[in-house]
Amino acid sequence: MPRIKKTEEATKQIEKPSSGIARLSKQPQLVKGMKDVLPHDQLYWDHIRSIVAKIGDDYRFARIDTPIVEHLNLYTAGLGKQTDIVEKEMYSFTDQGGDTLALRPEFTAGIARAYIEHGMVSLPQPVKLYAFGPLFRHEKPQEGRLRQHTQWNCEVIGEGKPVIDGQLILLGYKLLTSLHIKPLVQVNSIGCRSCRPAYRESLVEYYRARRASLCEDCKRRLNKNVLRLLDCKVETCQGLIAKAPPIVDSLCEPCRDHFISVLECIDELEIPYQPNPHLVRGLDYYSRTVFEFYALMNTDESDTQPARMAALGGGGRYDDLIEMFGGQSTPAAGFGIGIERVIMKIKELERASGTKLIPRRVNPEIFVAQLGEQPKRRAMVLYEDLLREGFTVAAEFAKDSLKAQLELANKCNAAITIILGQKELLDGSIIIRNMEGGEQEVIDIKKLIPTLRRKLNGALGEQQKGG
Ligand code: HAM
């Protein structure tokens, strides 16, 4: 539909009465497959963002932010025409200037573009980058599968050694374990340009003999991109995947050595992993190492089965992508972890254990209550003074009743409420109320700051922690 027509359609939904407020005929609704992150969930996000920034600092990964919109061909060329993302899931559109664009479905292609475009090849190699932000895939919405999801994504560009693959696996493992998730890494090698063609042939042969049992997508992809068949999620194709010839048998010597070194590295780091001979991942740019992060079923030490949940993250090497985009031949590797799935897992663990795994917000030390118009304005100034002095403070100046304000102070677990009324304003005094015991005292307002410090450093200090 042309743009003007679309705008007309949307405005038609606004009912315009002769007087009063123009209303939408239908209440606005969230777009299917998208999610609001409400205030009570922000603590999970804040906590994860802070861990990710810490890991970035600890391992010298610099943050990069690429645009949400890129040229569509970056993805069709980079991810592969026969991938699910490119075939079915792109949010693509033509803009007013006639450019064919897409909302980014993943980070790697955009980061590879930025590496080339900003001449990062002339920086000391490897270049280590991380990104954190929203991605868009028009998938069938279901649990753990959103149309807008968020990834923490790490890339190491300019180094092909297996230790890099090992370090990337370590980083993903670190995020998950620091969130109390027990991860299991599945790992495989899908070889390189020289050894993969022979494997492809053996796979085509295997699948041709079983063509009748394949789903329609797999039948179509059999001659064009047979590796994609190993990534098919259709139930009837699963049995065939399990019996397909494993890639490792076809690896050339350098690829086999590389794979063994990666496994030795993660062994040394004591990262639990399972080789998965049929893991290929859903994108075409991979070469050599591919891996995925799963959460183990439960907290039992002996448990080695991944939970029946989609992967929490995945990644691998993509040694040919930069060259394919017109850069020099540059080895690279990376991974992405899906933050919504991680939070789902944390909440599941919290429900199962009955404990909060993510630090809750610190309670305010002081609640500022007031009674009367003039005290209200004075209390607002006092609030600023307390913030400047470094206290954590709360108040609700729109409330007039003291009872309502004390209820709020209780609700947010403030240790102390200070109360300013008309009388106190005239006297130059203020009431200090210990919220735990309810006892109150009136003090000279000039002594407020040292009195609060003394009280909070004493027994009261304990009260405002946790809760
Ligand atoms: P991916 O496996 O497509 O890899 O996505 C990584 C993670 O993002 C998944 O394991 C999952 O947790 C999350 N994710 C993906 N799609 C959705 C969705 N529709 N809803 C919720 N979560 C989702 C990549 O994107 C690669 N670019 C990773 C990479 C970086 N490879 C090398 N460097």
Coordinates of C-alpha atoms and ligand atoms in Angstrom, one line a residue:
M1 CA 0.0 0.0 0.0
P2 CA 1.5 3.4 -0.9
R3 CA 2.6 5.5 2.1
I4 CA -0.1 8.3 1.8
K5 CA -2.8 5.6 1.5
K6 CA -1.5 3.9 4.6
T7 CA -1.6 7.2 6.6
E8 CA -5.1 7.8 5.3
E9 CA -6.1 4.3 6.5
A10 CA -4.7 4.9 10.0
T11 CA -6.3 8.3 10.3
K12 CA -9.7 6.9 9.3
Q13 CA -9.6 5.0 12.6
I14 CA -9.8 8.3 14.5
E15 CA -13.4 9.3 15.2
K16 CA -13.7 13.0 15.0
P17 CA -16.6 14.3 17.1
S18 CA -17.8 17.9 16.5
S19 CA -16.5 18.8 19.9
G20 CA -14.4 17.0 22.6
I21 CA -11.4 14.6 22.1
A22 CA -10.8 12.8 18.9
R23 CA -10.7 9.1 19.8
L24 CA -9.3 6.0 18.1
S25 CA -12.2 3.7 17.2
K26 CA -10.2 0.8 18.5
Q27 CA -8.0 0.9 21.6
P28 CA -4.3 0.8 20.7
Q29 CA -2.7 -2.5 21.2
L30 CA 0.8 -4.0 21.4
V31 CA 2.1 -5.3 18.1
K32 CA 1.9 -9.1 18.0
G33 CA 5.1 -10.8 19.1
M34 CA 6.5 -7.6 20.8
K35 CA 6.7 -7.0 24.5
D36 CA 6.7 -4.0 26.9
V37 CA 9.3 -4.2 29.6
L38 CA 7.3 -3.0 32.6
P39 CA 9.0 -1.2 35.6
H40 CA 8.9 -4.3 37.8
D41 CA 11.0 -6.2 35.3
Q42 CA 13.6 -3.5 34.8
L43 CA 15.8 -4.8 37.6
Y44 CA 16.5 -7.9 35.5
W45 CA 17.5 -5.8 32.6
D46 CA 19.6 -3.3 34.7
H47 CA 21.4 -6.2 36.3
I48 CA 22.1 -8.0 33.0
R49 CA 23.3 -4.7 31.4
S50 CA 25.7 -4.1 34.3
I51 CA 27.2 -7.6 34.0
V52 CA 27.6 -7.3 30.3
A53 CA 29.4 -3.9 30.7
K54 CA 31.6 -5.5 33.4
I55 CA 32.5 -8.5 31.1
G56 CA 33.2 -6.0 28.4
D57 CA 35.7 -4.2 30.7
D58 CA 37.2 -7.3 32.0
Y59 CA 38.0 -8.8 28.6
R60 CA 38.6 -5.5 26.7
F61 CA 35.6 -5.6 24.5
A62 CA 34.5 -2.2 23.3
R63 CA 30.8 -1.4 22.8
I64 CA 29.5 -0.7 19.3
D65 CA 26.1 0.5 18.4
T66 CA 25.1 0.1 14.8
P67 CA 21.8 1.4 13.4
I68 CA 18.6 -0.6 13.7
V69 CA 18.0 -0.1 9.9
E70 CA 20.4 -1.4 7.3
H71 CA 20.2 -2.0 3.6
L72 CA 18.3 -5.2 3.0
N73 CA 21.1 -6.7 0.8
L74 CA 23.5 -6.7 3.8
Y75 CA 21.3 -9.5 5.2
T76 CA 20.3 -11.4 2.0
A77 CA 24.0 -11.6 1.0
G78 CA 25.4 -12.0 4.6
L79 CA 23.0 -14.5 6.2
G80 CA 22.2 -16.5 3.0
K81 CA 19.1 -16.5 0.8
Q82 CA 17.9 -19.9 1.9
T83 CA 17.9 -19.1 5.6
D84 CA 14.7 -18.8 7.6
I85 CA 15.5 -15.3 8.5
V86 CA 16.0 -14.1 4.9
E87 CA 13.2 -16.2 3.4
K88 CA 10.5 -15.6 5.9
E89 CA 11.3 -13.3 8.8
M90 CA 12.7 -10.0 7.6
Y91 CA 11.0 -6.7 8.4
S92 CA 11.9 -5.1 5.1
F93 CA 10.5 -2.0 3.4
T94 CA 11.1 0.6 0.8
D95 CA 11.6 4.1 2.3
Q96 CA 10.4 7.4 0.9
G97 CA 13.7 7.8 -1.0
G98 CA 13.2 4.4 -2.7
D99 CA 16.0 2.6 -0.7
T100 CA 15.2 -1.1 0.2
L101 CA 15.9 -1.4 3.9
A102 CA 15.4 -3.9 6.7
L103 CA 15.1 -3.8 10.5
R104 CA 18.2 -5.7 11.7
P105 CA 17.4 -9.3 12.4
E106 CA 20.9 -9.9 14.0
F107 CA 24.0 -8.0 14.8
T108 CA 26.9 -9.7 13.0
A109 CA 26.4 -8.5 9.5
G110 CA 26.0 -4.9 10.6
I111 CA 29.1 -5.1 12.7
A112 CA 31.1 -6.7 9.9
R113 CA 29.9 -3.8 7.6
A114 CA 31.0 -1.2 10.3
Y115 CA 34.4 -2.9 10.6
I116 CA 35.0 -2.5 6.9
E117 CA 33.5 0.9 6.5
H118 CA 35.4 2.4 9.4
G119 CA 38.7 0.9 8.4
M120 CA 39.0 -1.1 11.6
V121 CA 41.4 -3.3 9.8
S122 CA 44.1 -0.7 10.5
L123 CA 43.5 -1.0 14.2
P124 CA 45.6 -3.5 16.3
Q125 CA 44.0 -6.8 15.6
P126 CA 41.9 -8.5 16.7
V127 CA 39.1 -5.9 17.2
K128 CA 36.8 -7.0 20.1
L129 CA 33.4 -5.5 20.0
Y130 CA 30.1 -6.0 21.8
A131 CA 26.6 -4.8 21.2
F132 CA 23.4 -4.9 23.2
G133 CA 20.0 -4.0 21.7
P134 CA 16.8 -5.0 19.9
L135 CA 16.6 -7.2 16.8
F136 CA 13.5 -8.0 14.7
R137 CA 12.4 -11.3 13.1
H138 CA 8.9 -11.9 11.9
E139 CA 8.6 -15.3 13.5
K140 CA 5.6 -17.2 14.7
P141 CA 5.1 -15.8 18.2
Q142 CA 5.4 -18.4 20.9
E143 CA 7.0 -18.8 24.3
G144 CA 10.6 -17.6 24.0
R145 CA 10.1 -16.5 20.4
L146 CA 9.4 -12.9 19.9
R147 CA 9.3 -10.6 16.9
Q148 CA 11.4 -8.1 18.7
H149 CA 14.1 -9.6 20.9
T150 CA 17.3 -8.3 22.5
Q151 CA 20.7 -9.8 22.2
W152 CA 24.0 -9.3 23.9
N153 CA 26.4 -9.9 21.0
C154 CA 30.2 -10.2 21.1
E155 CA 32.4 -10.3 18.1
V156 CA 36.2 -10.8 17.7
I157 CA 37.3 -9.7 14.2
G158 CA 40.8 -10.2 12.8
E159 CA 42.0 -13.4 14.5
G160 CA 41.4 -17.0 13.5
K161 CA 43.1 -18.9 16.4
P162 CA 41.0 -21.4 18.3
V163 CA 41.7 -19.7 21.7
I164 CA 39.4 -16.9 20.4
D165 CA 36.5 -19.4 20.0
G166 CA 37.3 -20.7 23.5
Q167 CA 37.3 -17.2 25.0
L168 CA 34.0 -16.4 23.3
I169 CA 32.4 -19.5 24.7
L170 CA 33.8 -18.5 28.1
L171 CA 32.2 -15.1 27.9
G172 CA 28.7 -16.4 27.2
Y173 CA 29.2 -19.1 29.9
K174 CA 30.2 -16.3 32.3
L175 CA 27.1 -14.2 31.7
L176 CA 24.8 -17.2 32.3
T177 CA 26.6 -18.6 35.4
S178 CA 26.7 -15.1 37.0
L179 CA 22.9 -15.2 36.6
H180 CA 22.7 -18.5 38.4
I181 CA 21.9 -20.4 35.2
K182 CA 23.7 -23.7 34.7
P183 CA 24.7 -23.6 31.0
L184 CA 25.5 -26.5 28.7
V185 CA 27.4 -25.7 25.5
Q186 CA 26.8 -27.7 22.4
V187 CA 29.6 -27.4 20.0
N188 CA 30.5 -28.6 16.5
S189 CA 32.7 -27.8 13.5
I190 CA 31.1 -27.3 10.1
G191 CA 34.5 -27.2 8.3
C192 CA 35.7 -24.6 5.8
R193 CA 35.4 -23.8 2.1
S194 CA 37.7 -26.7 1.2
C195 CA 36.3 -29.5 3.2
R196 CA 32.6 -28.6 3.3
P197 CA 31.8 -29.4 -0.4
A198 CA 32.6 -33.1 0.0
Y199 CA 30.4 -33.2 3.1
R200 CA 27.6 -31.4 1.3
E201 CA 27.7 -34.1 -1.4
S202 CA 27.4 -36.9 1.1
L203 CA 24.5 -35.1 2.8
V204 CA 22.7 -34.5 -0.5
E205 CA 23.1 -38.2 -1.3
Y206 CA 21.7 -39.2 2.2
Y207 CA 18.7 -36.9 1.9
R208 CA 17.9 -37.7 -1.8
A209 CA 17.4 -41.3 -0.7
R210 CA 14.9 -40.0 1.9
R211 CA 13.3 -37.2 -0.1
A212 CA 9.7 -38.4 0.3
S213 CA 9.9 -38.0 4.1
L214 CA 11.1 -34.4 4.0
C215 CA 9.0 -31.3 4.8
E216 CA 8.3 -28.9 1.9
D217 CA 11.0 -26.4 3.0
C218 CA 13.7 -29.2 3.2
K219 CA 12.6 -30.6 -0.3
R220 CA 13.1 -27.1 -1.7
R221 CA 16.4 -26.5 0.0
L222 CA 17.9 -29.9 -0.7
N223 CA 19.6 -28.9 -4.0
K224 CA 20.3 -25.3 -3.0
N225 CA 21.6 -25.4 0.5
V226 CA 21.5 -28.8 2.0
L227 CA 23.2 -27.8 5.3
R228 CA 20.0 -25.9 6.2
L229 CA 18.2 -29.3 6.4
L230 CA 20.2 -30.1 9.5
D231 CA 18.7 -27.0 11.1
C232 CA 15.1 -27.9 10.3
K233 CA 12.7 -27.6 13.3
V234 CA 9.9 -29.7 11.8
E235 CA 9.3 -32.8 13.9
T236 CA 9.2 -35.2 11.0
C237 CA 12.6 -34.1 9.9
Q238 CA 14.2 -34.6 13.3
G239 CA 14.6 -38.4 13.0
L240 CA 16.4 -37.9 9.7
I241 CA 18.8 -35.3 11.1
A242 CA 19.7 -37.7 14.0
K243 CA 20.9 -40.3 11.4
A244 CA 22.5 -37.9 8.9
P245 CA 26.3 -38.4 8.4
P246 CA 28.2 -36.3 10.9
I247 CA 30.3 -33.4 9.6
V248 CA 33.3 -34.1 11.8
D249 CA 34.1 -37.2 9.7
S250 CA 34.7 -35.0 6.6
L251 CA 36.8 -32.2 8.2
C252 CA 40.1 -31.4 6.6
E253 CA 43.2 -31.6 8.8
P254 CA 43.4 -27.9 9.7
C255 CA 39.7 -27.8 10.5
R256 CA 40.0 -31.0 12.6
D257 CA 43.0 -29.5 14.5
H258 CA 41.2 -26.3 15.0
F259 CA 38.2 -28.1 16.5
I260 CA 40.3 -30.2 18.8
S261 CA 42.1 -27.1 20.1
V262 CA 38.7 -25.4 20.8
L263 CA 37.5 -28.4 22.7
E264 CA 40.9 -28.6 24.7
C265 CA 40.5 -24.9 25.5
I266 CA 37.0 -25.2 26.9
D267 CA 38.0 -28.4 28.7
E268 CA 40.8 -26.6 30.4
L269 CA 38.4 -23.8 31.4
E270 CA 36.1 -26.5 32.9
I271 CA 33.1 -25.4 30.8
P272 CA 30.6 -28.3 30.5
Y273 CA 30.0 -29.1 26.8
Q274 CA 28.5 -31.7 24.5
P275 CA 29.7 -32.2 21.0
N276 CA 26.7 -32.1 18.7
P277 CA 27.7 -33.6 15.3
H278 CA 24.6 -32.1 13.6
L279 CA 24.7 -28.6 14.9
V280 CA 25.0 -26.2 11.9
R281 CA 23.1 -23.0 13.1
G282 CA 20.6 -21.1 11.1
L283 CA 22.9 -18.7 9.2
D284 CA 25.1 -19.3 6.2
Y285 CA 28.1 -17.3 7.2
Y286 CA 29.5 -19.8 9.6
S287 CA 32.7 -21.8 9.1
R288 CA 34.6 -24.1 11.5
T289 CA 33.4 -23.8 15.1
V290 CA 29.7 -23.4 15.8
F291 CA 28.2 -23.5 19.3
E292 CA 25.0 -23.0 21.3
F293 CA 24.2 -22.3 24.9
Y294 CA 21.4 -24.2 26.6
A295 CA 20.2 -24.2 30.2
L296 CA 20.4 -27.5 32.0
M297 CA 17.1 -29.0 33.1
N298 CA 17.5 -28.5 36.9
T299 CA 20.1 -27.7 39.5
D300 CA 21.1 -31.4 40.0
E301 CA 24.9 -31.7 39.7
S302 CA 24.5 -34.9 37.6
D303 CA 22.2 -33.3 35.2
T304 CA 23.6 -33.1 31.6
Q305 CA 20.4 -32.8 29.6
P306 CA 19.6 -29.4 28.1
A307 CA 16.2 -28.1 29.1
R308 CA 13.6 -28.6 26.4
M309 CA 13.8 -24.9 25.6
A310 CA 15.2 -23.1 22.6
A311 CA 18.8 -22.1 22.9
L312 CA 19.7 -19.2 25.1
G313 CA 22.5 -18.2 22.7
G314 CA 24.7 -19.3 19.9
G315 CA 27.5 -18.3 17.7
G316 CA 30.6 -19.4 15.9
R317 CA 33.3 -18.5 13.4
Y318 CA 32.6 -16.6 10.2
D319 CA 36.0 -16.4 8.5
D320 CA 34.6 -15.6 5.1
L321 CA 32.0 -12.9 5.8
I322 CA 34.3 -9.8 5.8
E323 CA 35.8 -10.8 2.5
M324 CA 32.4 -11.5 1.1
F325 CA 31.4 -8.0 2.0
G326 CA 34.4 -6.7 0.0
G327 CA 36.9 -6.4 2.8
Q328 CA 40.3 -8.2 3.1
S329 CA 40.3 -11.8 4.1
T330 CA 39.7 -11.5 7.8
P331 CA 38.9 -14.3 10.2
A332 CA 36.2 -13.6 12.8
A333 CA 34.0 -15.2 15.4
G334 CA 31.2 -14.2 17.8
F335 CA 28.0 -15.1 19.5
G336 CA 24.7 -13.7 20.6
I337 CA 22.7 -14.4 23.8
G338 CA 18.9 -13.8 23.8
I339 CA 18.2 -11.6 26.9
E340 CA 14.4 -12.3 27.0
R341 CA 15.0 -16.0 27.1
V342 CA 17.7 -15.6 29.8
I343 CA 15.2 -13.6 31.9
M344 CA 12.5 -16.2 31.4
K345 CA 15.0 -18.8 32.6
I346 CA 16.0 -16.7 35.7
K347 CA 12.3 -16.3 36.6
E348 CA 11.7 -20.0 36.2
L349 CA 14.6 -20.7 38.6
E350 CA 13.3 -18.1 41.0
R351 CA 9.9 -19.8 41.0
A352 CA 11.4 -23.2 41.5
S353 CA 13.8 -22.2 44.3
G354 CA 11.5 -19.7 45.9
T355 CA 14.4 -17.2 46.2
K356 CA 15.1 -14.0 44.4
L357 CA 18.3 -14.4 42.3
I358 CA 18.6 -10.8 41.1
P359 CA 19.5 -8.0 43.6
R360 CA 16.4 -5.9 44.3
R361 CA 16.5 -2.2 44.3
V362 CA 17.9 -0.6 47.5
N363 CA 15.1 0.8 49.7
P364 CA 15.0 4.5 50.3
E365 CA 16.6 5.6 53.5
I366 CA 14.3 8.5 54.0
F367 CA 10.7 9.3 53.1
V368 CA 9.8 13.0 53.1
A369 CA 6.2 13.6 54.2
Q370 CA 4.5 17.0 54.5
L371 CA 1.2 18.5 55.7
G372 CA -0.1 21.8 54.2
E373 CA 0.7 23.8 51.1
Q374 CA 3.6 25.8 52.3
P375 CA 5.3 22.8 54.0
K376 CA 4.8 20.9 50.8
R377 CA 6.9 23.4 48.8
R378 CA 9.5 23.5 51.6
A379 CA 9.6 19.7 51.7
M380 CA 10.4 19.7 47.9
V381 CA 13.4 21.9 48.6
L382 CA 14.4 19.6 51.5
Y383 CA 14.2 16.6 49.2
E384 CA 16.8 18.2 46.9
D385 CA 19.0 19.0 49.9
L386 CA 18.9 15.3 51.0
L387 CA 19.7 14.1 47.5
R388 CA 22.7 16.4 47.4
E389 CA 23.9 15.0 50.7
G390 CA 23.8 11.6 49.2
F391 CA 20.8 10.0 50.9
T392 CA 18.4 7.8 49.0
V393 CA 15.0 9.5 49.3
A394 CA 11.3 9.0 48.4
A395 CA 8.2 11.1 48.7
E396 CA 4.8 11.7 47.1
F397 CA 4.2 15.4 47.0
A398 CA 0.8 15.0 45.3
K399 CA -0.6 13.3 48.5
D400 CA -2.1 15.6 51.2
S401 CA -3.0 13.1 53.9
L402 CA -0.3 12.1 56.3
K403 CA -1.8 8.6 56.7
A404 CA -1.5 8.0 53.0
Q405 CA 2.1 9.2 53.0
L406 CA 3.1 7.0 55.9
E407 CA 1.5 4.0 54.1
L408 CA 3.7 4.8 51.1
A409 CA 6.7 5.1 53.4
N410 CA 6.0 1.7 54.8
K411 CA 5.4 0.2 51.4
C412 CA 8.8 1.3 50.1
N413 CA 10.5 0.2 53.3
A414 CA 12.0 3.6 54.1
A415 CA 13.9 3.5 57.4
I416 CA 13.0 7.0 58.5
T417 CA 10.1 9.3 57.6
I418 CA 10.6 13.0 58.2
I419 CA 7.5 15.1 58.6
L420 CA 7.1 18.8 57.9
G421 CA 3.9 20.5 58.9
Q422 CA 2.8 24.1 59.3
K423 CA 3.8 24.1 63.0
E424 CA 7.3 22.7 62.3
L425 CA 7.8 25.2 59.5
L426 CA 7.0 28.1 61.9
D427 CA 9.2 26.6 64.7
G428 CA 12.2 25.8 62.5
S429 CA 11.8 22.1 63.6
I430 CA 11.0 18.8 61.9
I431 CA 9.6 15.4 63.0
I432 CA 11.7 12.3 62.6
R433 CA 9.9 9.0 62.7
N434 CA 11.6 5.6 63.0
M435 CA 9.5 3.5 60.7
E436 CA 10.4 0.2 62.4
G437 CA 9.2 1.1 65.9
G438 CA 7.0 4.1 65.1
E439 CA 8.7 6.3 67.7
Q440 CA 9.0 10.0 66.8
E441 CA 11.0 13.0 68.0
V442 CA 11.0 16.6 67.1
I443 CA 14.4 18.2 66.3
D444 CA 15.8 21.5 65.2
I445 CA 15.8 21.4 61.4
K446 CA 19.4 22.7 61.3
K447 CA 20.4 19.4 63.0
L448 CA 18.5 17.3 60.4
I449 CA 21.5 16.1 58.3
P450 CA 23.8 15.0 61.2
T451 CA 20.9 13.4 63.0
L452 CA 19.8 11.4 60.0
R453 CA 23.4 10.3 59.4
R454 CA 23.8 9.2 63.0
K455 CA 20.5 7.3 63.0
L456 CA 21.1 5.6 59.6
N457 CA 24.6 4.6 60.6
G458 CA 23.3 2.9 63.7
A459 CA 20.8 0.1 64.0
L460 CA 18.4 1.7 61.5
G461 CA 20.9 1.3 58.8
E462 CA 20.3 -2.4 58.7
Q463 CA 16.6 -1.9 58.0
Q464 CA 16.9 -0.2 54.7
K465 CA 19.1 -2.9 53.2
G466 CA 17.2 -5.6 51.2
G467 CA 13.5 -6.1 52.0
Ligands
HAM1 P1 20.9 -16.6 16.6 O1 21.1 -18.0 17.1 O2 20.0 -16.4 15.5 O3 22.4 -16.1 16.3 O4 20.4 -15.8 17.9 C1 21.1 -15.8 19.1 C2 20.1 -15.9 20.3 O5 19.2 -14.9 20.2 C3 19.3 -17.2 20.3 O6 20.0 -18.3 20.8 C4 18.1 -16.8 21.1 O7 18.4 -16.8 22.5 C5 17.9 -15.3 20.7 N1 16.8 -15.2 19.7 C6 16.9 -15.4 18.4 N2 15.7 -15.2 17.8 C7 14.8 -14.9 18.8 C8 13.4 -14.7 18.9 N3 12.7 -14.6 17.8 N4 12.9 -14.4 20.1 C9 13.6 -14.5 21.3 N5 15.0 -14.7 21.2 C10 15.6 -14.9 20.1 C11 22.6 -14.8 15.9 O8 21.8 -13.9 15.8 C12 24.1 -14.6 15.5 N6 24.2 -13.3 14.9 C13 25.0 -14.8 16.7 C14 26.4 -14.6 16.3 C15 27.2 -13.5 16.6 N7 27.1 -15.4 15.5 C16 28.3 -14.9 15.4 N8 28.3 -13.7 16.0

